[in-house]
mmCIF file of C-alpha atoms in Angstrom:
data_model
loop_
_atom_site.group_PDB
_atom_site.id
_atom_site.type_symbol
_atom_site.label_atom_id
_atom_site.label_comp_id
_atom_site.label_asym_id
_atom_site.label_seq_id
_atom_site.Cartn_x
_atom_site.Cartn_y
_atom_site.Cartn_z
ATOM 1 C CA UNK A 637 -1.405 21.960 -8.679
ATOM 2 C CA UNK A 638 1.671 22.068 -10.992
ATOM 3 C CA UNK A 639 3.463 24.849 -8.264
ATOM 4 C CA UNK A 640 3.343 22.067 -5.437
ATOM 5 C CA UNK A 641 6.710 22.462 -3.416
ATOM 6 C CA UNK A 642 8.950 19.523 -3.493
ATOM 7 C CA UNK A 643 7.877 16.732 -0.971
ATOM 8 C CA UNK A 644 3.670 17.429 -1.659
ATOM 9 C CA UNK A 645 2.339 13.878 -2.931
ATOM 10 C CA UNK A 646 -0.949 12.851 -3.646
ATOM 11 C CA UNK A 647 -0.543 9.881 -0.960
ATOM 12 C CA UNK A 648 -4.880 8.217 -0.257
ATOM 13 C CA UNK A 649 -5.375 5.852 2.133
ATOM 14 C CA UNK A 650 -7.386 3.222 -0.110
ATOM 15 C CA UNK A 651 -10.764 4.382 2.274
ATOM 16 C CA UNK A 652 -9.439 7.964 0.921
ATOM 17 C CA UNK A 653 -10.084 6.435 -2.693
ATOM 18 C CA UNK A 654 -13.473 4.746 -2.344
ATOM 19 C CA UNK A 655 -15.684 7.434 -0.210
ATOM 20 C CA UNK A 656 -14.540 10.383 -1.526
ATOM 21 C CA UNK A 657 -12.872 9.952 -5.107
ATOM 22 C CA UNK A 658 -14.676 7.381 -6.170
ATOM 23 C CA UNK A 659 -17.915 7.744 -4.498
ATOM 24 C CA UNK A 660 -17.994 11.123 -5.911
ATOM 25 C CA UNK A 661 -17.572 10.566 -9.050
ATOM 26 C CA UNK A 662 -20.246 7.831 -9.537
ATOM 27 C CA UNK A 663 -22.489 10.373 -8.243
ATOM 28 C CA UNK A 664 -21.532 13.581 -10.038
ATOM 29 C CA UNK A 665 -23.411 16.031 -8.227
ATOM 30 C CA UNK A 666 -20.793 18.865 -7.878
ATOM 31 C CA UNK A 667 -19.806 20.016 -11.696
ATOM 32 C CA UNK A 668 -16.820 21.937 -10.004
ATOM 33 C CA UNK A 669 -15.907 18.860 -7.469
ATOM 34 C CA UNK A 670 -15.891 16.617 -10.575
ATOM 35 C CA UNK A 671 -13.796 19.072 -12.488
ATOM 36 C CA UNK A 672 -11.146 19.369 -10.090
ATOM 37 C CA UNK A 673 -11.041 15.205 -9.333
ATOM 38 C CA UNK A 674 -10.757 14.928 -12.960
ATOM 39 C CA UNK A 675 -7.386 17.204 -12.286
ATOM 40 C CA UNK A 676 -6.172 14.826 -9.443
ATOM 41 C CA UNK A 677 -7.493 11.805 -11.176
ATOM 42 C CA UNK A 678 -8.025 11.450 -14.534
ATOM 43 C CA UNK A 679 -10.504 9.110 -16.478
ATOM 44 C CA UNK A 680 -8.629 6.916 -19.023
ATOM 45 C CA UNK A 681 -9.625 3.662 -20.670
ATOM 46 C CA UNK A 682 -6.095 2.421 -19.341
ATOM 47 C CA UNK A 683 -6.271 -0.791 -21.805
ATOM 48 C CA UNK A 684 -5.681 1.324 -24.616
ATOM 49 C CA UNK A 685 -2.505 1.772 -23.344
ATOM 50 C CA UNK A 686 1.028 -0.517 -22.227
ATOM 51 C CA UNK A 687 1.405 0.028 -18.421
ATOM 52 C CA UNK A 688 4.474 2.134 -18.779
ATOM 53 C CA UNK A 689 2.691 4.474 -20.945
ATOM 54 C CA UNK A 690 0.219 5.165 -18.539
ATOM 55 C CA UNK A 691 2.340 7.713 -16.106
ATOM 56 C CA UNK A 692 1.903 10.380 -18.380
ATOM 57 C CA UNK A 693 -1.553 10.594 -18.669
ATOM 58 C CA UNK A 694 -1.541 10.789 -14.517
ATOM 59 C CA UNK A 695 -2.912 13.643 -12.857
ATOM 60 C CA UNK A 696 -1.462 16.628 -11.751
ATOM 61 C CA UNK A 697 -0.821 15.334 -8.312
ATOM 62 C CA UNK A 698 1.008 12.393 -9.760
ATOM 63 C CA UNK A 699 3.195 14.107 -12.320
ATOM 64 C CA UNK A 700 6.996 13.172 -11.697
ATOM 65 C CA UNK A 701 5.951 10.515 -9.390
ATOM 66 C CA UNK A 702 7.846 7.197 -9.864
ATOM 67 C CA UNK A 703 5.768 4.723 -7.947
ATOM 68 C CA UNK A 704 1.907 5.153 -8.022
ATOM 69 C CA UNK A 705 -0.553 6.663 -10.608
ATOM 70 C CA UNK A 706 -4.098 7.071 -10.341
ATOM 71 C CA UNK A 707 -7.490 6.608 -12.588
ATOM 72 C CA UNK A 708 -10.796 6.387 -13.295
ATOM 73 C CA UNK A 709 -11.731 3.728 -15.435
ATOM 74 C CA UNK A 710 -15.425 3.635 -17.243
ATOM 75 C CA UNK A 711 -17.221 0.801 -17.794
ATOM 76 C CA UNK A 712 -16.669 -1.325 -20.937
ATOM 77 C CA UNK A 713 -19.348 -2.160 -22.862
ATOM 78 C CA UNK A 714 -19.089 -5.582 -22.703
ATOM 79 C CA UNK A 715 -19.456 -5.361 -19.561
ATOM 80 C CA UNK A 716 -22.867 -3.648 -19.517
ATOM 81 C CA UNK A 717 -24.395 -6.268 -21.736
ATOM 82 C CA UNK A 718 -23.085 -8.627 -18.852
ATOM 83 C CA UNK A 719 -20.319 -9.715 -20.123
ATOM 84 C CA UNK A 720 -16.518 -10.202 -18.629
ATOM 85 C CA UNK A 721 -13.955 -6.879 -18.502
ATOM 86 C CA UNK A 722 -11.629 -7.325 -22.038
ATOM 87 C CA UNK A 723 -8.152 -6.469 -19.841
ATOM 88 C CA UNK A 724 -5.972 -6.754 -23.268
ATOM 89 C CA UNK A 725 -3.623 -4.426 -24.411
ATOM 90 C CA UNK A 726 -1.210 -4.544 -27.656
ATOM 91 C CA UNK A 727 1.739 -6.279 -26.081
ATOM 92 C CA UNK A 728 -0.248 -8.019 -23.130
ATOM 93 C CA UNK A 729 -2.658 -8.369 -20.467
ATOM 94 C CA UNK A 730 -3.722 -7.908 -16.723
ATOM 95 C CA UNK A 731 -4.589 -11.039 -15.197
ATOM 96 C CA UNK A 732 -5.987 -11.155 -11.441
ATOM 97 C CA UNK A 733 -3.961 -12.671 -8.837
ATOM 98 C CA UNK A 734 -5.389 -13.900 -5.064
ATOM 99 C CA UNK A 735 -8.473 -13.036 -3.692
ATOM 100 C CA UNK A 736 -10.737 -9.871 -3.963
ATOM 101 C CA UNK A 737 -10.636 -8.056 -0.741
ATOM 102 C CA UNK A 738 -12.985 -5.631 1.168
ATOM 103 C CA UNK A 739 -12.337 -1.458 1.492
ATOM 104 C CA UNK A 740 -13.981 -0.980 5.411
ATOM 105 C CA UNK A 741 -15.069 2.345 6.807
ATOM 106 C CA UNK A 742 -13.400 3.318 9.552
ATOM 107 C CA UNK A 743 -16.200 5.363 10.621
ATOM 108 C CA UNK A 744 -19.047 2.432 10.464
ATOM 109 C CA UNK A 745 -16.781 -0.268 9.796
ATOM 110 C CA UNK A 746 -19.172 -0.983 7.149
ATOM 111 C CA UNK A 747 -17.421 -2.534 3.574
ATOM 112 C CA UNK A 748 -17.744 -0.146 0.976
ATOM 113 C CA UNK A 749 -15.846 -1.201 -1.798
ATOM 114 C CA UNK A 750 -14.380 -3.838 -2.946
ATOM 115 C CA UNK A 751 -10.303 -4.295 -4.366
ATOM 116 C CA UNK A 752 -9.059 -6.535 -7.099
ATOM 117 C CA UNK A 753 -4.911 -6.888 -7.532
ATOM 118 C CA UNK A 754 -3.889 -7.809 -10.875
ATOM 119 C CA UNK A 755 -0.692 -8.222 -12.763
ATOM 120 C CA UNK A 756 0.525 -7.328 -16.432
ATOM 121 C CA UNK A 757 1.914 -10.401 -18.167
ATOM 122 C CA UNK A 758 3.432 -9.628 -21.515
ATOM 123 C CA UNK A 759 2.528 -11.510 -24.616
ATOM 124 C CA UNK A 760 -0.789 -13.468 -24.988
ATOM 125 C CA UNK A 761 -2.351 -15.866 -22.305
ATOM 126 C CA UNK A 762 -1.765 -18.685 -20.950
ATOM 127 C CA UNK A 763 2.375 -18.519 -21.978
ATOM 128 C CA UNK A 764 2.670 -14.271 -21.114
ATOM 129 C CA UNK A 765 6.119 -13.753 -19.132
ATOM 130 C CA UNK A 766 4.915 -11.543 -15.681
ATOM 131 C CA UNK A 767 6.318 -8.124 -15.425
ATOM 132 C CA UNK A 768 6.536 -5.684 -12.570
ATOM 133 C CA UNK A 769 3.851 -3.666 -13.147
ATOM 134 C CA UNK A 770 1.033 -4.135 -10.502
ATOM 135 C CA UNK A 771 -2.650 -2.750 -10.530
ATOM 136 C CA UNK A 772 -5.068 -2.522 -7.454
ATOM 137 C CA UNK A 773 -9.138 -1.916 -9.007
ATOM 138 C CA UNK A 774 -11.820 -0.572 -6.688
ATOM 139 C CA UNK A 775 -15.324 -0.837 -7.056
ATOM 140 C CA UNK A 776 -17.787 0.591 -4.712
ATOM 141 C CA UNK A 777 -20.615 -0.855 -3.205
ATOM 142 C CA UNK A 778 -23.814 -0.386 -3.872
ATOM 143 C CA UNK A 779 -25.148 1.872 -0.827
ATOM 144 C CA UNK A 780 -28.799 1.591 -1.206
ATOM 145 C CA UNK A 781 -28.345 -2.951 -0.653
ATOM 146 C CA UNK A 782 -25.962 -1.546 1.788
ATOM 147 C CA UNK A 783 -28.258 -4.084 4.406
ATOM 148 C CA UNK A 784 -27.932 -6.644 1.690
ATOM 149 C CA UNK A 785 -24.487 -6.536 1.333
ATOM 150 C CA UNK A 786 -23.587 -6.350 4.756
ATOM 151 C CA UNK A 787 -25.310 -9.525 5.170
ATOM 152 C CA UNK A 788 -23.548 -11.154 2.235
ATOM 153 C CA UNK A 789 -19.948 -9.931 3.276
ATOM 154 C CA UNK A 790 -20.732 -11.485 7.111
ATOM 155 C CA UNK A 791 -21.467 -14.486 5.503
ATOM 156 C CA UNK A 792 -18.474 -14.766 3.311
ATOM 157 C CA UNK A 793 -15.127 -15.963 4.661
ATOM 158 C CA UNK A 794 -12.152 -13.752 4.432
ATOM 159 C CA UNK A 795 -10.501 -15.518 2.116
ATOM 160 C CA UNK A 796 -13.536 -15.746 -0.420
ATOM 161 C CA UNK A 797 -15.870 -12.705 0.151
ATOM 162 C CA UNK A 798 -19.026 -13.131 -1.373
ATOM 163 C CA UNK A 799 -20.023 -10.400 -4.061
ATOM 164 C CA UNK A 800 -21.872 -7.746 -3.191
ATOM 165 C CA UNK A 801 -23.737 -5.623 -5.207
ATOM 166 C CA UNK A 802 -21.580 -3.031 -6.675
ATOM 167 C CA UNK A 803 -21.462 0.525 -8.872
ATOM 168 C CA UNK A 804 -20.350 -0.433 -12.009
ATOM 169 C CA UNK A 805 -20.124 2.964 -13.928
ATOM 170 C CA UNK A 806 -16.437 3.663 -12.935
ATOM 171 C CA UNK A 807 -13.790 1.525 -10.978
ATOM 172 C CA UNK A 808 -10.772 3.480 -9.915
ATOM 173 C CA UNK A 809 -7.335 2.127 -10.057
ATOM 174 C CA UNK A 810 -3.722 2.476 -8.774
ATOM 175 C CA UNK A 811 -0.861 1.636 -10.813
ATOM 176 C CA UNK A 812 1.999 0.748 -9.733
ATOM 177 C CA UNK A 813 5.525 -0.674 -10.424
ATOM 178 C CA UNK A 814 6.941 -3.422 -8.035
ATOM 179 C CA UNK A 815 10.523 -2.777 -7.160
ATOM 180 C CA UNK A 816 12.820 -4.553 -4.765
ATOM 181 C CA UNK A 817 12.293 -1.584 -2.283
ATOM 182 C CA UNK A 818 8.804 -0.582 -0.248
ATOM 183 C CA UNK A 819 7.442 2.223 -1.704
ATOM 184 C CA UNK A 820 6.379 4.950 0.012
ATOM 185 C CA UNK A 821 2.184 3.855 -0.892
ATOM 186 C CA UNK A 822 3.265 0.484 1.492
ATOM 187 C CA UNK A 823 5.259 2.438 3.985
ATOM 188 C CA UNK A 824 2.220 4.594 5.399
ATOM 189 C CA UNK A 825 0.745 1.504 7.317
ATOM 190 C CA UNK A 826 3.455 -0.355 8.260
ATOM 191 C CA UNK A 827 5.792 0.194 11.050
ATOM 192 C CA UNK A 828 8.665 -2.009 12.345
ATOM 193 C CA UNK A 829 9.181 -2.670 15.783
ATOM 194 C CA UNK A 830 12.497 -3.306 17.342
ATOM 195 C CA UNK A 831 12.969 -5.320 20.145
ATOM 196 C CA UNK A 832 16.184 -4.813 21.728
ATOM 197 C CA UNK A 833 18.539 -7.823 23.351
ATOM 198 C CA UNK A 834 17.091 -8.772 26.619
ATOM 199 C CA UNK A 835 20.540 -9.483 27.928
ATOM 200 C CA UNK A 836 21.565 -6.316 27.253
ATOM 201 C CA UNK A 837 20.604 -2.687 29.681
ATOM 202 C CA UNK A 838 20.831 0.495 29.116
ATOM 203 C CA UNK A 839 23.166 0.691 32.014
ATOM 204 C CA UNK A 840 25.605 -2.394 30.064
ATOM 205 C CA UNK A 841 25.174 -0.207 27.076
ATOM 206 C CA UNK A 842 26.279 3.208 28.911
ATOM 207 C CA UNK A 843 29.326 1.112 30.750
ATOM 208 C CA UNK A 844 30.405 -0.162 27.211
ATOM 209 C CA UNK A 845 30.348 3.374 25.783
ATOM 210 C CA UNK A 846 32.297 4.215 28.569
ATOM 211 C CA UNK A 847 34.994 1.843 28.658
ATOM 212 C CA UNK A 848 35.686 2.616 24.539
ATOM 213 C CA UNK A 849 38.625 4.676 25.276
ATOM 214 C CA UNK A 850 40.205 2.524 27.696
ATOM 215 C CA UNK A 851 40.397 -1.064 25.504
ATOM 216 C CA UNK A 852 40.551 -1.949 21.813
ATOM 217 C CA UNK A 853 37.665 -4.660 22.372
ATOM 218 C CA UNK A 854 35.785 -2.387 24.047
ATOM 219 C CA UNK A 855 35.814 0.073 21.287
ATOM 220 C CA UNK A 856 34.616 -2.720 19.070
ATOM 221 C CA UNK A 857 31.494 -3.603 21.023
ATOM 222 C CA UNK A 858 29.986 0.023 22.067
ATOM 223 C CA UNK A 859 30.367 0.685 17.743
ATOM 224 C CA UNK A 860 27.534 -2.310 17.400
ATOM 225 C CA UNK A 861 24.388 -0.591 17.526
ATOM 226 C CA UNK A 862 21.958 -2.419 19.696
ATOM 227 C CA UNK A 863 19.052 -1.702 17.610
ATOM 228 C CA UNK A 864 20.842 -4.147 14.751
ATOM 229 C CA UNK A 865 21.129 -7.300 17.257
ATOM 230 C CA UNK A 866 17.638 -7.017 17.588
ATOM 231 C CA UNK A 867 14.248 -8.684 16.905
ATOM 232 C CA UNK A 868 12.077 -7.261 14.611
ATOM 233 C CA UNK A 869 8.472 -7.284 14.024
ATOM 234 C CA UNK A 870 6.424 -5.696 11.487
ATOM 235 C CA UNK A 871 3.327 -3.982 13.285
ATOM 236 C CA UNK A 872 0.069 -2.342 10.881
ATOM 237 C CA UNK A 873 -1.573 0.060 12.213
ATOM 238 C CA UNK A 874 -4.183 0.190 9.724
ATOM 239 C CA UNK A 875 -6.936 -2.435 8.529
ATOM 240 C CA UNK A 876 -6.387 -2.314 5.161
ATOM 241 C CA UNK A 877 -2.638 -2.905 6.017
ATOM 242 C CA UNK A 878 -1.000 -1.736 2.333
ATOM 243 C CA UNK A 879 -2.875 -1.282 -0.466
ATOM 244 C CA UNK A 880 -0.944 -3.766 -2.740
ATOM 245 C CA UNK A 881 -1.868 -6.493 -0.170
ATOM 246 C CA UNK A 882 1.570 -7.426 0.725
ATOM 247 C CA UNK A 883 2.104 -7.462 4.956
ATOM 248 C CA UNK A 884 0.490 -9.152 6.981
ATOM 249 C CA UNK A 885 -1.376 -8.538 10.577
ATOM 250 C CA UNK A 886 -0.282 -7.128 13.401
ATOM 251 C CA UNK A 887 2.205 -9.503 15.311
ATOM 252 C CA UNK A 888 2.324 -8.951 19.512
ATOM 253 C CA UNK A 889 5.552 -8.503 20.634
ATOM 254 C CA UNK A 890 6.796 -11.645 22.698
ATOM 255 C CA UNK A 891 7.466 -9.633 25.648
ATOM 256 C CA UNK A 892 5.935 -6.707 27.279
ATOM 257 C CA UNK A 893 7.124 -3.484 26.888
ATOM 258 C CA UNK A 894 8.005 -2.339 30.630
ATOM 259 C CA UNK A 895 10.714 -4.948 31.141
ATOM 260 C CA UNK A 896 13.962 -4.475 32.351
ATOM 261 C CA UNK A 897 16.283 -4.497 29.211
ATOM 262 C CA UNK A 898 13.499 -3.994 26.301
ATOM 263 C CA UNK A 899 13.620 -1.301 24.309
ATOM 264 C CA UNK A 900 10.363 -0.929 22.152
ATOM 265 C CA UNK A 901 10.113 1.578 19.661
ATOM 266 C CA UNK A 902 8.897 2.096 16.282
ATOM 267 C CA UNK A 903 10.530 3.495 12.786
ATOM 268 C CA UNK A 904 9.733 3.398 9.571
ATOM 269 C CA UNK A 905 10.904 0.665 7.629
ATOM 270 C CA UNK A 906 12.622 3.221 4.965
ATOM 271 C CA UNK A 907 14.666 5.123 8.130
ATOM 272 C CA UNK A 908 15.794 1.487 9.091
ATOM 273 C CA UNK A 909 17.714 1.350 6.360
ATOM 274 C CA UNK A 910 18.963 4.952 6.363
ATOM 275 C CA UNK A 911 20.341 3.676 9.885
ATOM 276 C CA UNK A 912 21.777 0.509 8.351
ATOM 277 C CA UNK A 913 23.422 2.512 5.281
ATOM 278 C CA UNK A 914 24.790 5.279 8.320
ATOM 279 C CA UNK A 915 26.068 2.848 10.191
ATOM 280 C CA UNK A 916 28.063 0.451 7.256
ATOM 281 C CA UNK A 917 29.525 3.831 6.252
ATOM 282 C CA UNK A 918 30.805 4.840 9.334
ATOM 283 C CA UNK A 919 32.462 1.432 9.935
ATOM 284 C CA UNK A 920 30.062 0.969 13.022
ATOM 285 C CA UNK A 921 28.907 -2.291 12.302
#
């Protein structure tokens, strides 16, 4: 795994995380599947440990990378007398924020696992200062109350799921550090789409591009991209959305696509930017 070529990332869609990685390891059936998950994903009591130490203990898959690491977590033992998780470390602790949500499969659309999103706060609760450092915990659910369950998640709103029985023996969790950029994890969901001016053709845009050499003014307005002027929208094309828990739903556009003057199309939010950046330096804006 080490002789990866550049632009190979470990990159799971959170359903990626629960039925295969997860749900394999609670099981442990396949020595050699377990020893080569254990590569990818290693176990670590992570509260031992500061969040920023924790990217060197990732994986293989996740050495070098800056935004995401991976692990298995085992269960505390304070938890299996029935007590609450201890999430302490020596500077701080991880403190949940919003709701639990449900993991759905896309196959049965049947929940089968269950996320937490928590935050590191440094220093010692309630006064710890919050930090950038992000965690999303799965736990899986309990397959054989999957009936059970099923009935208890239908029941629950979607704001306050109901808890299901769940596997207990490992969680798995993503680390992560917010920046002021999307990272690539949030990206893989999420499209943008770009609605352009309805006042403005293809056959006024073509006219303006022609008339550039001709007039000063005109060479100002064919430079203005028409994808800038426009609306934008953000557009999921998954359930689960992003695994931090950040966009929301799918948004229709406010017209349909086939009318005159509408350009729909679709980029990722990270090439919208390379436009922007491509455009500011070429004086086109």
């Amino acid at each position: 795994m080490g002789d990866l070529p550049p632009g190979f990332r470990f990159y799971p869609t959170e359903e990626e995380l629960v039925s295969f990685y997860l749900q394999n390891k609670l099981e442990g059936r396949r020595e050699d599947l377990n020893r080569v998950m254990d590569r990818v994903i290693p176990v670590l009591y992570i509260y031992e440990y500061n969040p920023w130490d924790l990217p060197q203990f990732s994986g293989e898959a996740c050495h070098g990378d800056p935004e995401q690491w991976f692990f298995f977590i085992p269960r505390q033992e304070s938890e299996a007398r029935g007590g609450r998780p201890r999430r302490l470390t020596t500077t701080g602790y991880w403190k949940a924020t919003g709701s639990p949500s449900f993991v759905y499969s896309s196959n049965s659309n049947r929940a089968i696992g269950l996320k937490r999103t928590m935050v590191f706060y440094n220093g010692r609760a309630p006064h710890g200062n919050k930090t950038e450092w992000k965690m999303n915990e799965y736990k899986a659910i309990e397959a054989h109350h999957a009936d059970q369950n099923q009935s208890l998640i239908a029941s629950s709103s979607s704001n306050t799921p109901s808890a299901p029985t769940l596997r207990q023996e490992f969680s798995l969790c993503r680390v992560y550090k917010k920046s002021k950029c999307l990272r690539a994890f949030d990206r893989r969901p999420l499209g943008v789409e770009i609605m352009s001016n309805p006042s403005l053709n293809l056959n006024q845009t073509a006219a303006a591009h022609e008339g550039a050499g001709h007039q000063g003014q005109g060479s100002t307005s064919h430079r203005r991209n028409p994808l800038m002027g426009s609306d934008q929208r953000t557009n999921s094309s998954s359930p689960e959305s992003s695994s931090s828990g950040d966009h929301h739903g799918p948004q229709p556009p406010s017209q349909p696509a086939g009318e005159t003057g509408t350009l729909p199309m679709f980029i990722d939010n990270e090439a919208l930017w390379d436009l922007e950046q491509l455009m500011i330096n070429n004086n086109w804006l």
